[in-house]
């Protein structure tokens, strides 16, 4: 997802898209809407023309153009999820070879990811950053995107208690679940059921032996092709983000930016908590290390993660610091860090929880308890299925959004500031892998 070397980097372009779209949207609104009574201005000329046509421009031109790149991403979501998760679990299949080390890796991964999502979901429920949008503007947004959301929510709410939600994790017909996964029309749990199917596919591939190798190759090809198409989509993302931000700010005005500020503060606060509280606790009590010394020892990897926004690109540095500075046994750090760079993405899992709840609040979608359980489970799984590349979590966030009835298009609201948060969550992802390696590697020390 990088652009060619001569032009600006993609994330800078997306940021520019965000700024240009926002400034144009606010300017158009300032010109067209009377500040006194909030209705379209009259008086002739361009102002009047804009006053009469701004809504049309926003909803019939800017918004559909802005959605093109999202559609391209969504088009690849199912193949991406199936291949990424199955291949991720296939790698985890080595668990059997490493026995106890594998089990501990799995256990700590679940603890770290689970606590990350719980922190994200808890903070967003507590601070309600999405509810800082004034009610009239929230209504406006949900009116625009709401029909789809309401329909999906209604379908979701039908006879769904926690027992059924859990039982429906196992799909009777995975293809049917895949068909209905993105629009909420599936009979069971939609995307979550597809994810479970993929997990089992990966587990079965790991134990089936060489006869299944061609299928592994197909999945590897499918994953690579999905990433290529998503890379194309990301190239037009700067224009899409500009259009989406124009559509939103010209309709909603400055308030949406304040709301976004609260969102960033909640996400960063959650990441800080995970790092300072959860990681420190694990380091003190399980790895028996000083958290301060740990940060000093791993700083090279943490800084690389911040700079590259990619767990995969940071893997070589993480392996080096694990061996040279943390003095972990090589075979353990290799195993844990390699798997962790894809499967143990705490920062991403936390962020996904925050985004989904935040956008649900923005759109006024009330999530029931069992829907929040779905968000937590999906975010943990999405942490496993996310590619360790910049923006790798975007397609998965769209899925989680749709599966609980929040319009996927809403992601346009946060995409412009995503890169900054991506840098931060990647630090958490890589930090979490190293914490994991330190915890698992401890008994083999000295
Ligand atoms: N950039 C993240 C990583 O590589 C993935 C994501 O959250 O988008 O770890």
XYZ file of C-alpha atoms and ligand atoms in Angstrom:
455
model
C 0.000 0.000 0.000
C 2.756 2.427 -0.819
C 2.887 4.895 -3.646
C 5.739 5.281 -6.093
C 8.833 6.891 -4.721
C 8.617 10.187 -6.625
C 5.220 11.312 -5.432
C 4.126 12.030 -1.883
C 3.660 9.008 0.394
C 0.131 7.651 0.418
C -0.579 8.581 4.024
C 0.428 12.208 3.331
C -1.932 12.233 0.351
C -4.769 10.844 2.464
C -4.101 13.517 5.074
C -4.134 16.159 2.345
C -7.388 14.685 1.054
C -8.817 15.009 4.543
C -7.710 18.633 4.851
C -8.851 19.684 1.394
C -12.222 17.941 1.727
C -12.775 19.432 5.171
C -11.787 22.977 4.207
C -13.892 22.888 1.029
C -16.841 21.377 2.878
C -16.715 23.944 5.668
C -16.200 26.791 3.180
C -19.130 25.649 1.043
C -21.295 25.377 4.120
C -20.157 28.818 5.302
C -21.071 30.351 1.956
C -24.315 28.484 1.399
C -25.897 28.271 4.841
C -26.965 31.340 6.760
C -25.278 31.365 10.182
C -28.368 32.970 11.714
C -31.120 30.484 10.976
C -29.102 27.564 9.572
C -31.003 27.483 6.281
C -29.761 27.946 2.740
C -28.923 31.569 1.955
C -30.771 33.597 -0.620
C -29.766 36.813 -2.337
C -28.677 35.806 -5.800
C -25.548 34.685 -7.621
C -23.182 31.906 -6.614
C -24.257 31.942 -2.973
C -27.846 31.281 -3.816
C -26.933 28.668 -6.377
C -24.716 26.897 -3.833
C -27.384 27.197 -1.156
C -29.857 25.468 -3.462
C -27.470 22.787 -4.700
C -25.097 21.980 -1.841
C -27.087 19.028 -0.595
C -27.321 17.612 -4.101
C -23.575 18.046 -4.646
C -22.796 16.415 -1.306
C -25.155 13.454 -1.577
C -25.230 12.825 -5.331
C -21.695 13.671 -6.374
C -19.189 13.794 -3.507
C -20.567 10.869 -1.543
C -20.888 8.316 -4.363
C -17.439 9.230 -5.721
C -16.069 8.909 -2.198
C -17.531 5.428 -1.881
C -15.773 3.960 -4.906
C -12.607 3.032 -3.050
C -14.611 1.617 -0.162
C -16.566 -0.589 -2.543
C -13.317 -1.861 -4.027
C -12.088 -2.774 -0.550
C -15.365 -4.403 0.407
C -15.377 -6.411 -2.785
C -12.233 -8.190 -1.560
C -13.194 -8.574 2.070
C -14.470 -12.163 1.982
C -11.528 -13.635 0.040
C -9.142 -11.637 2.219
C -10.621 -12.789 5.508
C -10.873 -16.437 4.523
C -7.319 -16.610 3.197
C -5.671 -14.457 5.902
C -7.267 -16.266 8.802
C -6.808 -19.756 7.417
C -3.145 -19.057 6.649
C -2.656 -17.382 10.042
C -3.975 -20.456 11.834
C -1.967 -22.723 9.577
C 1.149 -20.967 10.901
C -0.176 -21.396 14.397
C -0.501 -25.090 13.528
C 3.170 -25.302 14.426
C 1.814 -25.077 17.939
C 1.814 -28.855 18.019
C 5.491 -28.966 17.234
C 6.355 -26.548 19.965
C 3.953 -28.063 22.477
C 3.873 -26.115 25.703
C 5.449 -23.012 24.146
C 2.636 -22.934 21.595
C -0.061 -23.283 24.203
C 1.385 -20.499 26.302
C 1.650 -18.302 23.220
C -2.003 -18.932 22.487
C -3.044 -18.277 26.081
C -1.118 -15.002 26.416
C -2.278 -13.870 22.980
C -5.861 -14.304 24.112
C -5.195 -12.467 27.391
C -3.414 -9.562 25.683
C -5.909 -9.164 22.824
C -8.919 -9.710 25.066
C -7.801 -7.071 27.557
C -6.988 -4.669 24.716
C -10.480 -4.912 23.241
C -12.054 -4.728 26.694
C -10.145 -1.498 27.398
C -11.138 -0.020 24.021
C -14.801 -0.967 24.318
C -14.923 0.041 28.002
C -13.392 3.487 27.456
C -15.590 4.230 24.453
C -18.690 3.203 26.389
C -17.578 5.360 29.299
C -16.535 8.528 27.484
C -19.041 8.233 24.625
C -16.898 10.270 22.192
C -19.408 9.731 19.367
C -22.221 11.197 21.429
C -20.468 14.588 21.583
C -22.083 15.295 18.226
C -25.172 17.462 18.781
C -28.398 15.418 18.438
C -29.691 17.275 15.349
C -26.485 16.525 13.486
C -26.443 12.930 14.613
C -29.970 12.620 13.307
C -28.910 14.127 10.022
C -26.127 11.588 9.666
C -28.241 8.615 10.619
C -31.022 9.781 8.314
C -28.538 9.748 5.475
C -26.994 6.375 6.266
C -29.612 5.159 8.680
C -32.074 3.208 6.538
C -29.493 0.577 5.812
C -28.319 0.553 9.397
C -31.820 0.276 10.800
C -32.615 -2.619 8.492
C -29.477 -4.488 9.473
C -30.038 -3.792 13.152
C -33.616 -5.013 12.943
C -32.424 -8.233 11.326
C -29.687 -8.621 13.928
C -32.005 -8.078 16.828
C -34.483 -10.736 15.784
C -34.428 -13.494 18.394
C -30.764 -13.081 19.232
C -29.739 -13.867 22.739
C -26.198 -14.610 23.816
C -26.732 -18.376 23.579
C -27.818 -18.176 19.928
C -25.117 -15.651 19.160
C -22.514 -18.130 20.387
C -24.102 -21.173 18.738
C -24.382 -19.308 15.444
C -20.635 -18.901 15.459
C -20.575 -22.329 13.843
C -22.190 -21.869 10.451
C -24.448 -24.534 9.004
C -23.670 -23.202 5.568
C -20.555 -21.020 5.366
C -21.294 -19.960 1.788
C -24.695 -18.627 2.769
C -23.115 -16.759 5.682
C -20.545 -15.275 3.321
C -23.259 -14.098 0.934
C -25.111 -12.291 3.709
C -22.058 -11.216 5.687
C -21.788 -7.648 4.476
C -25.393 -6.543 4.429
C -26.580 -8.218 7.604
C -28.965 -10.553 5.771
C -27.267 -13.768 6.859
C -29.207 -16.279 8.946
C -26.508 -16.772 11.524
C -23.629 -14.567 12.563
C -22.509 -13.539 9.087
C -18.905 -12.528 9.041
C -18.155 -13.946 12.468
C -19.325 -17.346 11.234
C -17.155 -16.959 8.128
C -14.220 -16.199 10.416
C -14.875 -19.323 12.435
C -15.081 -21.378 9.283
C -11.715 -19.928 8.221
C -10.156 -20.738 11.579
C -11.240 -24.351 11.233
C -10.069 -24.470 7.642
C -6.621 -23.295 8.814
C -6.544 -25.767 11.698
C -7.526 -28.634 9.384
C -4.928 -27.587 6.826
C -2.283 -27.712 9.544
C -2.975 -31.360 10.358
C -3.966 -32.760 6.957
C -0.499 -33.097 5.505
C 0.990 -32.679 2.000
C -2.190 -33.656 0.161
C -3.631 -30.249 1.153
C -0.610 -28.278 -0.090
C -2.296 -27.177 -3.347
C -5.102 -25.634 -1.309
C -2.548 -23.741 0.781
C -1.022 -22.399 -2.428
C -4.470 -21.302 -3.644
C -5.097 -19.500 -0.367
C -1.694 -17.811 -0.558
C -2.524 -16.658 -4.080
C -5.954 -15.452 -3.014
C -4.437 -13.473 -0.147
C -1.834 -11.854 -2.409
C -4.427 -10.952 -5.044
C -6.778 -9.482 -2.426
C -3.959 -7.321 -1.104
C -3.193 -6.126 -4.645
C -6.770 -4.982 -5.227
C -6.862 -3.314 -1.814
C -3.594 -1.578 -2.747
C -5.312 -0.197 -5.868
C -8.241 0.962 -3.812
C -5.915 2.720 -1.397
C -4.362 4.646 -4.278
C -7.632 6.409 -4.895
C -8.331 6.706 -1.183
C -7.010 10.312 -0.942
C -9.663 11.489 -3.434
C -12.304 9.332 -1.805
C -11.494 10.709 1.629
C -11.623 14.283 0.264
C -15.081 13.614 -1.220
C -16.420 11.888 1.906
C -15.121 14.633 4.184
C -16.595 17.269 1.890
C -19.947 15.503 2.015
C -19.855 15.261 5.803
C -18.514 18.685 6.756
C -20.678 20.540 4.253
C -23.702 18.929 5.865
C -22.665 18.737 9.502
C -20.173 21.586 9.899
C -17.424 22.047 12.439
C -18.935 19.835 15.147
C -17.783 16.648 13.460
C -14.145 17.743 13.885
C -14.565 18.245 17.620
C -16.143 14.802 17.833
C -13.159 13.375 15.961
C -10.824 14.987 18.508
C -12.616 13.076 21.268
C -12.313 9.895 19.266
C -8.534 10.306 18.877
C -8.179 11.065 22.609
C -10.166 7.924 23.538
C -8.165 5.689 21.193
C -4.812 7.057 22.386
C -5.905 6.862 26.045
C -6.828 3.195 25.558
C -3.502 2.410 23.921
C -1.635 4.117 26.737
C -3.580 2.097 29.314
C -2.830 -1.154 27.523
C 0.864 -0.307 27.357
C 1.289 1.080 30.850
C -1.050 -1.187 32.791
C -1.496 -4.480 30.935
C 1.980 -4.792 29.428
C 3.676 -3.657 32.648
C 1.654 -6.132 34.708
C 2.493 -9.001 32.372
C 6.155 -7.997 32.387
C 6.377 -7.705 36.162
C 4.414 -10.788 37.110
C 4.839 -13.231 34.245
C 8.100 -12.296 32.542
C 9.677 -11.033 35.798
C 11.235 -8.037 34.096
C 11.314 -4.321 34.763
C 8.930 -2.593 32.302
C 11.227 0.448 32.159
C 14.233 -1.671 31.180
C 12.031 -3.529 28.689
C 11.146 -0.284 26.919
C 14.832 0.715 26.796
C 15.787 -2.696 25.412
C 13.083 -2.749 22.762
C 13.103 0.931 21.782
C 14.631 0.237 18.344
C 11.714 -2.006 17.427
C 9.109 0.339 18.917
C 10.469 3.315 16.983
C 10.621 1.286 13.758
C 6.999 0.259 14.301
C 6.009 3.907 14.765
C 7.859 4.975 11.634
C 6.713 2.166 9.320
C 3.163 1.469 10.621
C 3.876 -2.141 9.781
C 4.384 -5.075 12.138
C 5.706 -7.162 9.275
C 8.295 -4.574 8.289
C 9.382 -4.328 11.938
C 9.817 -8.098 12.347
C 13.574 -8.195 11.592
C 14.277 -5.422 14.130
C 11.994 -7.076 16.692
C 13.851 -10.382 16.237
C 17.168 -8.610 16.723
C 16.218 -6.782 19.930
C 14.616 -9.945 21.333
C 17.804 -11.864 20.884
C 20.451 -9.217 21.573
C 18.822 -7.022 24.210
C 16.145 -9.161 25.832
C 18.412 -12.221 25.526
C 15.497 -14.501 24.709
C 16.160 -17.993 23.330
C 16.303 -17.715 19.544
C 13.849 -20.473 18.662
C 11.239 -19.027 21.019
C 11.553 -15.429 19.865
C 11.447 -16.540 16.220
C 8.333 -18.592 16.744
C 6.483 -16.103 18.906
C 7.437 -12.938 17.030
C 6.772 -14.359 13.575
C 3.325 -15.553 14.514
C 2.714 -12.499 16.660
C 3.478 -10.055 13.854
C 0.305 -11.286 12.197
C -1.773 -12.915 14.901
C -1.116 -10.913 18.070
C -2.211 -7.390 17.182
C -3.385 -5.880 20.445
C -3.273 -2.270 19.278
C -5.333 -3.131 16.222
C -7.869 -5.120 18.240
C -8.244 -2.237 20.717
C -8.610 0.283 17.912
C -11.244 -1.786 16.153
C -13.346 -1.905 19.310
C -13.053 1.882 19.718
C -13.879 2.638 16.069
C -16.936 0.402 15.932
C -18.462 1.757 19.129
C -17.546 5.326 18.249
C -19.189 5.145 14.831
C -22.213 3.391 16.329
C -22.548 6.371 18.690
C -22.079 8.854 15.858
C -24.816 7.197 13.821
C -27.050 6.746 16.829
C -27.029 2.940 16.497
C -27.743 1.487 19.913
C -25.719 -1.696 20.351
C -27.250 -4.363 22.563
C -25.162 -6.360 25.013
C -24.918 -9.344 22.668
C -23.955 -7.063 19.781
C -21.156 -5.691 21.933
C -20.058 -9.258 22.646
C -19.984 -9.777 18.875
C -17.828 -6.638 18.525
C -15.374 -7.928 21.136
C -15.123 -11.406 19.575
C -14.820 -10.036 16.071
C -12.196 -7.506 17.117
C -10.074 -10.212 18.733
C -10.413 -12.352 15.604
C -9.839 -9.355 13.369
C -6.621 -8.758 15.300
C -5.585 -12.247 14.179
C -6.731 -11.731 10.593
C -5.216 -8.276 10.034
C -2.221 -8.093 7.735
C 0.728 -6.419 9.455
C 0.926 -3.617 6.906
C -0.094 0.068 7.046
C -3.868 0.316 7.115
C -4.159 -3.491 7.227
C -7.082 -3.317 9.599
C -9.311 -1.068 7.451
C -11.101 -3.861 5.527
C -11.733 -5.730 8.772
C -13.110 -2.664 10.505
C -15.624 -2.295 7.665
C -16.773 -5.865 8.250
C -17.199 -5.472 11.997
C -19.139 -2.248 11.407
C -21.501 -3.825 8.929
C -22.091 -6.898 11.009
C -23.555 -4.853 13.854
C -25.563 -2.567 11.608
C -23.305 0.507 11.480
C -22.907 1.840 7.918
C -19.505 0.770 6.558
C -19.231 4.130 4.772
C -18.822 5.689 8.219
C -15.192 4.658 8.088
C -14.653 7.635 5.778
C -15.048 9.830 8.855
C -11.976 8.400 10.567
C -9.843 7.459 7.580
C -8.130 10.830 7.272
C -6.616 10.565 10.740
C -6.109 6.834 10.527
C -2.431 6.993 9.656
C -1.470 8.758 12.864
C -3.395 6.223 14.916
C -1.969 3.421 12.764
C 1.554 4.467 13.780
C 0.541 4.337 17.448
C -1.348 1.041 17.296
C 1.533 -0.603 15.425
C 3.820 0.330 18.359
C 1.353 -1.491 20.571
C 1.191 -4.448 18.173
C 4.968 -4.863 18.104
C 5.306 -4.089 21.834
C 2.681 -6.760 22.532
C 4.597 -9.320 20.462
C 7.754 -8.604 22.424
C 5.894 -8.785 25.753
C 4.480 -12.107 24.593
C 7.928 -13.385 23.668
C 9.322 -12.234 27.037
C 6.518 -14.039 28.897
C 6.786 -17.248 26.897
C 10.590 -17.178 26.833
C 11.086 -16.729 30.559
C 11.348 -20.356 31.734
C 14.049 -21.129 29.204
C 16.257 -18.289 30.410
C 19.612 -18.760 32.143
N -0.532 -1.264 10.697
C -0.869 -2.315 11.602
C 0.296 -3.269 11.750
O 1.043 -3.466 10.864
C -2.107 -3.047 11.182
C -3.319 -2.141 11.313
O -3.815 -2.002 12.430
O -3.762 -1.549 10.328
O 0.496 -3.841 12.764
